[in-house]
PDB file of C-alpha atoms in Angstrom:
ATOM      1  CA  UNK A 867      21.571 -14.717  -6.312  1.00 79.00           C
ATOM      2  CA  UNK A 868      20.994 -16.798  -3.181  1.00 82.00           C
ATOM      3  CA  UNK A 869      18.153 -15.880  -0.564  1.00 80.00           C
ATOM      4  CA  UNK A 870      20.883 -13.603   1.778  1.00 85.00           C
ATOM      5  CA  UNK A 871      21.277 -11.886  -1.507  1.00 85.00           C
ATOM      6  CA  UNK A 872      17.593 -11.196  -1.998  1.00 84.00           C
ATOM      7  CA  UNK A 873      17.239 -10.495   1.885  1.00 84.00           C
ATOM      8  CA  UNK A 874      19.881  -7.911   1.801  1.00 86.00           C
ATOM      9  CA  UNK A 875      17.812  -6.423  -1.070  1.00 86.00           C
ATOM     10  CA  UNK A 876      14.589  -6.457   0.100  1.00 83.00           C
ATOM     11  CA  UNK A 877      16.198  -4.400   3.656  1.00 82.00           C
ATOM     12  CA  UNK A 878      17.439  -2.025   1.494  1.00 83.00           C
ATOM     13  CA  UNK A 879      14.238  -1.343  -0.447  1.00 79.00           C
ATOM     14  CA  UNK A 880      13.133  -0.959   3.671  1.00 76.00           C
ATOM     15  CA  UNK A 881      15.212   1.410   4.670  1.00 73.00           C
ATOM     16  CA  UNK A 882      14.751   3.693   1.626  1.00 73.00           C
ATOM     17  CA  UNK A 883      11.001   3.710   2.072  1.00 67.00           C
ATOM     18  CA  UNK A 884      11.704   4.654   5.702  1.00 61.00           C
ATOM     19  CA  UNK A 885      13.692   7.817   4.443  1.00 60.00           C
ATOM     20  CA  UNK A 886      11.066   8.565   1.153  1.00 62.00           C
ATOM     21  CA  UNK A 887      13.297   7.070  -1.264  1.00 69.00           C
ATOM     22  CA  UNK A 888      12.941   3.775  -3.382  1.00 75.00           C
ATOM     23  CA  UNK A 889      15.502   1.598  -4.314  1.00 82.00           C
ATOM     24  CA  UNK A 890      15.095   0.713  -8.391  1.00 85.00           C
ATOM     25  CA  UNK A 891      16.709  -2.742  -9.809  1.00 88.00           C
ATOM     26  CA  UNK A 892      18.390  -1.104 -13.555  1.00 89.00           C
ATOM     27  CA  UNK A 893      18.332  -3.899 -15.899  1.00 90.00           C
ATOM     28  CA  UNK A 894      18.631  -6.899 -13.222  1.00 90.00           C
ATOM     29  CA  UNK A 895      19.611 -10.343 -15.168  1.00 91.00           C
ATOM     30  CA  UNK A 896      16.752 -12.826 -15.748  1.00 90.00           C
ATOM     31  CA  UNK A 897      18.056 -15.174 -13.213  1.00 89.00           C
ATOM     32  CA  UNK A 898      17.762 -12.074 -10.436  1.00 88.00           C
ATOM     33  CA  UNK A 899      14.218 -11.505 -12.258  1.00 88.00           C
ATOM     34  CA  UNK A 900      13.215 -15.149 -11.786  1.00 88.00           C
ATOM     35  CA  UNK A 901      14.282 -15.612  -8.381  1.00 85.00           C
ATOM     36  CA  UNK A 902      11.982 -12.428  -7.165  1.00 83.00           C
ATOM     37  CA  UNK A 903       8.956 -13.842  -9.331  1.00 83.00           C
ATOM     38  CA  UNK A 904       9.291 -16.883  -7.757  1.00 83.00           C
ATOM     39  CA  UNK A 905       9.640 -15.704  -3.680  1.00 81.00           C
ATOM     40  CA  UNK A 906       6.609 -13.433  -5.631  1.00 75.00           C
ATOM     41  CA  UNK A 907       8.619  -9.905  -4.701  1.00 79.00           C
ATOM     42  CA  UNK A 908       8.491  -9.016  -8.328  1.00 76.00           C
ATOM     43  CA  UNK A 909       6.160  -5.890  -7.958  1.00 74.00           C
ATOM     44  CA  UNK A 910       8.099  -5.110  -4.805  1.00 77.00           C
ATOM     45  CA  UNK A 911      11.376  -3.889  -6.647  1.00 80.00           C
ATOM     46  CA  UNK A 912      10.439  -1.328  -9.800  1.00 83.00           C
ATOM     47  CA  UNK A 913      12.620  -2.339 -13.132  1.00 85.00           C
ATOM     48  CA  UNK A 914      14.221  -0.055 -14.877  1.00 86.00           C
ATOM     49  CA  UNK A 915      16.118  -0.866 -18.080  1.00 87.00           C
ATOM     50  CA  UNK A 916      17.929   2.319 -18.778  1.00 88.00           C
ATOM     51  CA  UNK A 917      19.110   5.212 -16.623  1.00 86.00           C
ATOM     52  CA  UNK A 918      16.923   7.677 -17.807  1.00 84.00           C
ATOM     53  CA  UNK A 919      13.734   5.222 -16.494  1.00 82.00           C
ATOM     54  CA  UNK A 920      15.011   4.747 -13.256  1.00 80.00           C
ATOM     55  CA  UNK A 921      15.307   8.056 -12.671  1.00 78.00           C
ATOM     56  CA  UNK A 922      11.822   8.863 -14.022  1.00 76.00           C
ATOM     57  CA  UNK A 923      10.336   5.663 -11.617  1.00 72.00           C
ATOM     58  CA  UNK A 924      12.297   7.445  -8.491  1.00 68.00           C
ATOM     59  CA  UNK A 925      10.824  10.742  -9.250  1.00 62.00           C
ATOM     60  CA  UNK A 926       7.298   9.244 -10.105  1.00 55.00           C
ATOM     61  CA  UNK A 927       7.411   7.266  -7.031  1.00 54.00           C
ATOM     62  CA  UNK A 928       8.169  10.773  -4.584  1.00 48.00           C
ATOM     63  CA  UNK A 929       5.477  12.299  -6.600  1.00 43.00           C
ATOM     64  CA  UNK A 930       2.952   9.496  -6.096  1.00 49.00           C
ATOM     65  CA  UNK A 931       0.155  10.288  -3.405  1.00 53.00           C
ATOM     66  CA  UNK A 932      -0.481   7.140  -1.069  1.00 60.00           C
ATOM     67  CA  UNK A 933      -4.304   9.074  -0.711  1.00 61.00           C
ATOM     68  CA  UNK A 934      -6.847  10.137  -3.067  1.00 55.00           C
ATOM     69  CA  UNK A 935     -10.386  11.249  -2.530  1.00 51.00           C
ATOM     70  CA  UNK A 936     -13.844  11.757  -4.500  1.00 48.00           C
ATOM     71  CA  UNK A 937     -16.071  14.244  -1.891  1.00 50.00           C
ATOM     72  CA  UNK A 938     -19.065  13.389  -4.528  1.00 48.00           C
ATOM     73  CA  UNK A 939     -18.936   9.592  -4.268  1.00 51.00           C
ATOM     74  CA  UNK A 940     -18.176   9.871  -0.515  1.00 81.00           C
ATOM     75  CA  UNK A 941     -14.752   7.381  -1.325  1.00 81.00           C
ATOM     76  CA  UNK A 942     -11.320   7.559  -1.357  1.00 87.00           C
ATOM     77  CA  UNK A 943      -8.261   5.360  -2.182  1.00 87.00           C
ATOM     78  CA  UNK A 944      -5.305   4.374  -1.284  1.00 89.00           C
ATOM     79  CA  UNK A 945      -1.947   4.147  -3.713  1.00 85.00           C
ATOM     80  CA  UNK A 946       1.285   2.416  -3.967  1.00 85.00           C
ATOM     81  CA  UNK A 947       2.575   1.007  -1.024  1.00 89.00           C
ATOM     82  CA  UNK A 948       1.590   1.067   2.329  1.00 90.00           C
ATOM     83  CA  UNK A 949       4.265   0.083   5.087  1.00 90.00           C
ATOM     84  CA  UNK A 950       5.318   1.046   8.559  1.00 89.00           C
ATOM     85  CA  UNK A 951       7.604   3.940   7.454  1.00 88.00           C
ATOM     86  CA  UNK A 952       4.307   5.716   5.833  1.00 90.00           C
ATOM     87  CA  UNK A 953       1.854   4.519   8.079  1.00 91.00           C
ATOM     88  CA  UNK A 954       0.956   8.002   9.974  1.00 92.00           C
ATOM     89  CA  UNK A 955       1.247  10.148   6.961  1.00 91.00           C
ATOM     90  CA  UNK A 956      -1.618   7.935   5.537  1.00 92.00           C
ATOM     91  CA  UNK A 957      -3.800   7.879   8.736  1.00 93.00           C
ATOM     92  CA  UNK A 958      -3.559  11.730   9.208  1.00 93.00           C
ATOM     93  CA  UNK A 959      -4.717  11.828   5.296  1.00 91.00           C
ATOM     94  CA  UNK A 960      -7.219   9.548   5.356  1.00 92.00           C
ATOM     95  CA  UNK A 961      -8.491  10.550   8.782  1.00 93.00           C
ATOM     96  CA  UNK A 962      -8.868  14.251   7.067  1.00 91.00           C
ATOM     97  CA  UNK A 963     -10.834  12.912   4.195  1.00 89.00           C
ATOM     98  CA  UNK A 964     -12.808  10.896   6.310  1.00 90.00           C
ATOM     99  CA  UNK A 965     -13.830  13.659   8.959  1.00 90.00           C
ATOM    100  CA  UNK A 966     -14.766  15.838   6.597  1.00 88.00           C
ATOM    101  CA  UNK A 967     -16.849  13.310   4.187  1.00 87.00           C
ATOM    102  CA  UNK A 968     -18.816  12.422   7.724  1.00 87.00           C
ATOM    103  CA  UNK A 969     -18.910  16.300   8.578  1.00 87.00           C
ATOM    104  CA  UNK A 970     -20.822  16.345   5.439  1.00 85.00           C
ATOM    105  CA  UNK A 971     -23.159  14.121   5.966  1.00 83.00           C
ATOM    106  CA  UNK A 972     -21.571  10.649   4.911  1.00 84.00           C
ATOM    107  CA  UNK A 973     -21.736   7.288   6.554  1.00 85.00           C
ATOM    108  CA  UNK A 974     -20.455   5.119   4.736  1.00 86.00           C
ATOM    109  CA  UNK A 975     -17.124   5.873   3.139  1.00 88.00           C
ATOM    110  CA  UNK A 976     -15.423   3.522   0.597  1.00 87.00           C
ATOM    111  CA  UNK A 977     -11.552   3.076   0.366  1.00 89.00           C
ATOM    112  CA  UNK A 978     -10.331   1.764  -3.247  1.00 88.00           C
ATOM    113  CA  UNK A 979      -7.768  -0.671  -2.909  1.00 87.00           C
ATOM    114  CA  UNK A 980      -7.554  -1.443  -6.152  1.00 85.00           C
ATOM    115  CA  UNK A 981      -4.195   0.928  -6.965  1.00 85.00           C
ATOM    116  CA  UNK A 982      -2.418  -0.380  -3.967  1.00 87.00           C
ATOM    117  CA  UNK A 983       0.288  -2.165  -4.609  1.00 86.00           C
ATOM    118  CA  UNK A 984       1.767  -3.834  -1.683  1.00 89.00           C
ATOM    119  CA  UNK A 985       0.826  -3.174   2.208  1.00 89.00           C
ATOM    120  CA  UNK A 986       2.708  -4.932   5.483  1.00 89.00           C
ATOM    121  CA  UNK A 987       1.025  -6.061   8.693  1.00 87.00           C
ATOM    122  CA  UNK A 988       1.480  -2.648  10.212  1.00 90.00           C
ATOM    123  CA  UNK A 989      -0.730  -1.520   7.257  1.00 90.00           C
ATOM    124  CA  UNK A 990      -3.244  -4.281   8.027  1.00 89.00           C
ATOM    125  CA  UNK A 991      -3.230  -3.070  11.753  1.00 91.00           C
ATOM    126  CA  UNK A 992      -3.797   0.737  10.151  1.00 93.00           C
ATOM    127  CA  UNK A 993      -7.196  -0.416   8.423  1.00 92.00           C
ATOM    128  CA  UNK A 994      -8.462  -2.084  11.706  1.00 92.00           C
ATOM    129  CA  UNK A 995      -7.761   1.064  13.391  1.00 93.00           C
ATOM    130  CA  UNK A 996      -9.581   2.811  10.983  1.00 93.00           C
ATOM    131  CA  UNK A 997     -11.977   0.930  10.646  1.00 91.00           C
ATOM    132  CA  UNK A 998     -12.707   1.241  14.388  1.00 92.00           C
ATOM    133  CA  UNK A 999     -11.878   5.026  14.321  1.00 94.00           C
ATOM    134  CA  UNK A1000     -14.888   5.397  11.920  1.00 91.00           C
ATOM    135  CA  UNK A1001     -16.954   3.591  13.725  1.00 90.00           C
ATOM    136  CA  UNK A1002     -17.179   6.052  17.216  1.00 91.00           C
ATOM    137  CA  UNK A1003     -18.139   8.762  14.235  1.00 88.00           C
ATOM    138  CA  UNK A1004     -20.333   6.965  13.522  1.00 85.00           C
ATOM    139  CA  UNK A1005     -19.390   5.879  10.086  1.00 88.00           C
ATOM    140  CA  UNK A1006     -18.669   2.675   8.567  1.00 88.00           C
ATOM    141  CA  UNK A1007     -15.414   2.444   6.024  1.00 88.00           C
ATOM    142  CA  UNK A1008     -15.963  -0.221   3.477  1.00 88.00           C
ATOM    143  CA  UNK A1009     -12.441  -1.679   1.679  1.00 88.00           C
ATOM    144  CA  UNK A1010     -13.019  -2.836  -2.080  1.00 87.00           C
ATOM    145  CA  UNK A1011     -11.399  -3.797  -4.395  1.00 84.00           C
ATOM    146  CA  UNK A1012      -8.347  -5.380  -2.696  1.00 86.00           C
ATOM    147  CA  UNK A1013      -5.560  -7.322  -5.229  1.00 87.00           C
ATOM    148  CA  UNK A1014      -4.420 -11.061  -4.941  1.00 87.00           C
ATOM    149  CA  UNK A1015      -1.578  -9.700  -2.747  1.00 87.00           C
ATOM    150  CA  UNK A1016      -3.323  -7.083  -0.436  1.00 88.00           C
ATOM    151  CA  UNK A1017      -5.671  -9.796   0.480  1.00 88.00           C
ATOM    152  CA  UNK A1018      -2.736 -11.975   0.760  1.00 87.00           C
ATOM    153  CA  UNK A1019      -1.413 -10.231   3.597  1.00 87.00           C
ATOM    154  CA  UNK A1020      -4.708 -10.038   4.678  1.00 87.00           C
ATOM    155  CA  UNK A1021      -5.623 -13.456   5.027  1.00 87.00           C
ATOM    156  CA  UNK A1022      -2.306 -14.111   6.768  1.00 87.00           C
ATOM    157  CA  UNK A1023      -3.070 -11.201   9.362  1.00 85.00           C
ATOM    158  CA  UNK A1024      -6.443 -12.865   9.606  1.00 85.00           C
ATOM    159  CA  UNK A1025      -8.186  -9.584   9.086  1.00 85.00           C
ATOM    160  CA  UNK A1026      -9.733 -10.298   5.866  1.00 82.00           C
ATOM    161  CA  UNK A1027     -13.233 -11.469   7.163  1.00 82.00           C
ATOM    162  CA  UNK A1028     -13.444  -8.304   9.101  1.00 82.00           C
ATOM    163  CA  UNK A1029     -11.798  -5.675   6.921  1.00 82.00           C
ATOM    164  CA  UNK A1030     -12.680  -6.444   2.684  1.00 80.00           C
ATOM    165  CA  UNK A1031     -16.116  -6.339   1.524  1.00 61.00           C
ATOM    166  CA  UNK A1032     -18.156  -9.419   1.134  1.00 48.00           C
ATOM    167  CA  UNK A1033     -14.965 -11.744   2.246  1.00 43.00           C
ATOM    168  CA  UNK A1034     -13.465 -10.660  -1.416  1.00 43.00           C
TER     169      UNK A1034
END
């Protein structure tokens, strides 16, 4: 596969996420498998090596909730994927959880990172804005426990000093 080949893959996986679907590679060949490890898009295409997985990984991934939330630890977190074609479904979540975790008393509220998978720069933009939403509550949102690639995108967004804890 040559890098139009992997382009025209990685816009399809796009425009699937923009309609709630996911595209799933079913038992790609090791040179396909190499050439995604090494432009490090991997974890951005779920494997599947029979039918019966790839449906289970399309139906897991519809199921999948990009928000969760612990009232008691005054935290939530964030899962999957977080890209421009989600980006106001998880603000109007995570705005939600974080009104009513400040309605109850909280300010400080920390967002898990740690089950994300994979964000784009309109995601970074989304955690500045939240970040800065929280703050005329007045709250302060903490992110922790950002992966190699969430800070990746981070770092390249410059928004890394500002948004992870303790420069992660």
């Amino acid at each position: 596969i040559d890098a139009t080949g992997i382009a025209f893959l990685v816009r399809w996986q796009k425009a699937r996420r923009a309609c709630g679907r996911q595209l799933v590679l079913l038992a790609p060949s090791a040179p396909l498998q190499r050439a995604l490890a090494a432009l490090r898009l991997a974890d951005y295409f779920p494997i599947a090596h029979t039918a019966a997985d790839a449906q289970r990984l399309t139906e897991t991934a519809t199921a999948e909730n990009r928000v969760f939330h612990d009232r008691a630890a005054r935290r939530l977190g964030w899962c999957g994927e977080i890209v421009a074609a989600n980006i106001d479904e998880v603000w109007t979540t995570t705005t939600t959880h974080i009104a009513a975790l400040v309605a109850e008393g909280a300010s400080l509220v920390i967002v898990d990172l740690s089950r994300l998978r994979f964000i784009d720069s309109a995601a970074a933009g989304l955690m500045l804005r939240l970040k800065k939403w929280a703050h005329a509550l007045p709250a302060e949102i903490l992110f922790t426990g950002a992966q190699p690639d969430i800070r990746n995108v981070l770092r390249l967004t410059r928004l890394d000093r500002v948004l992870l804890e303790s420069g992660q």
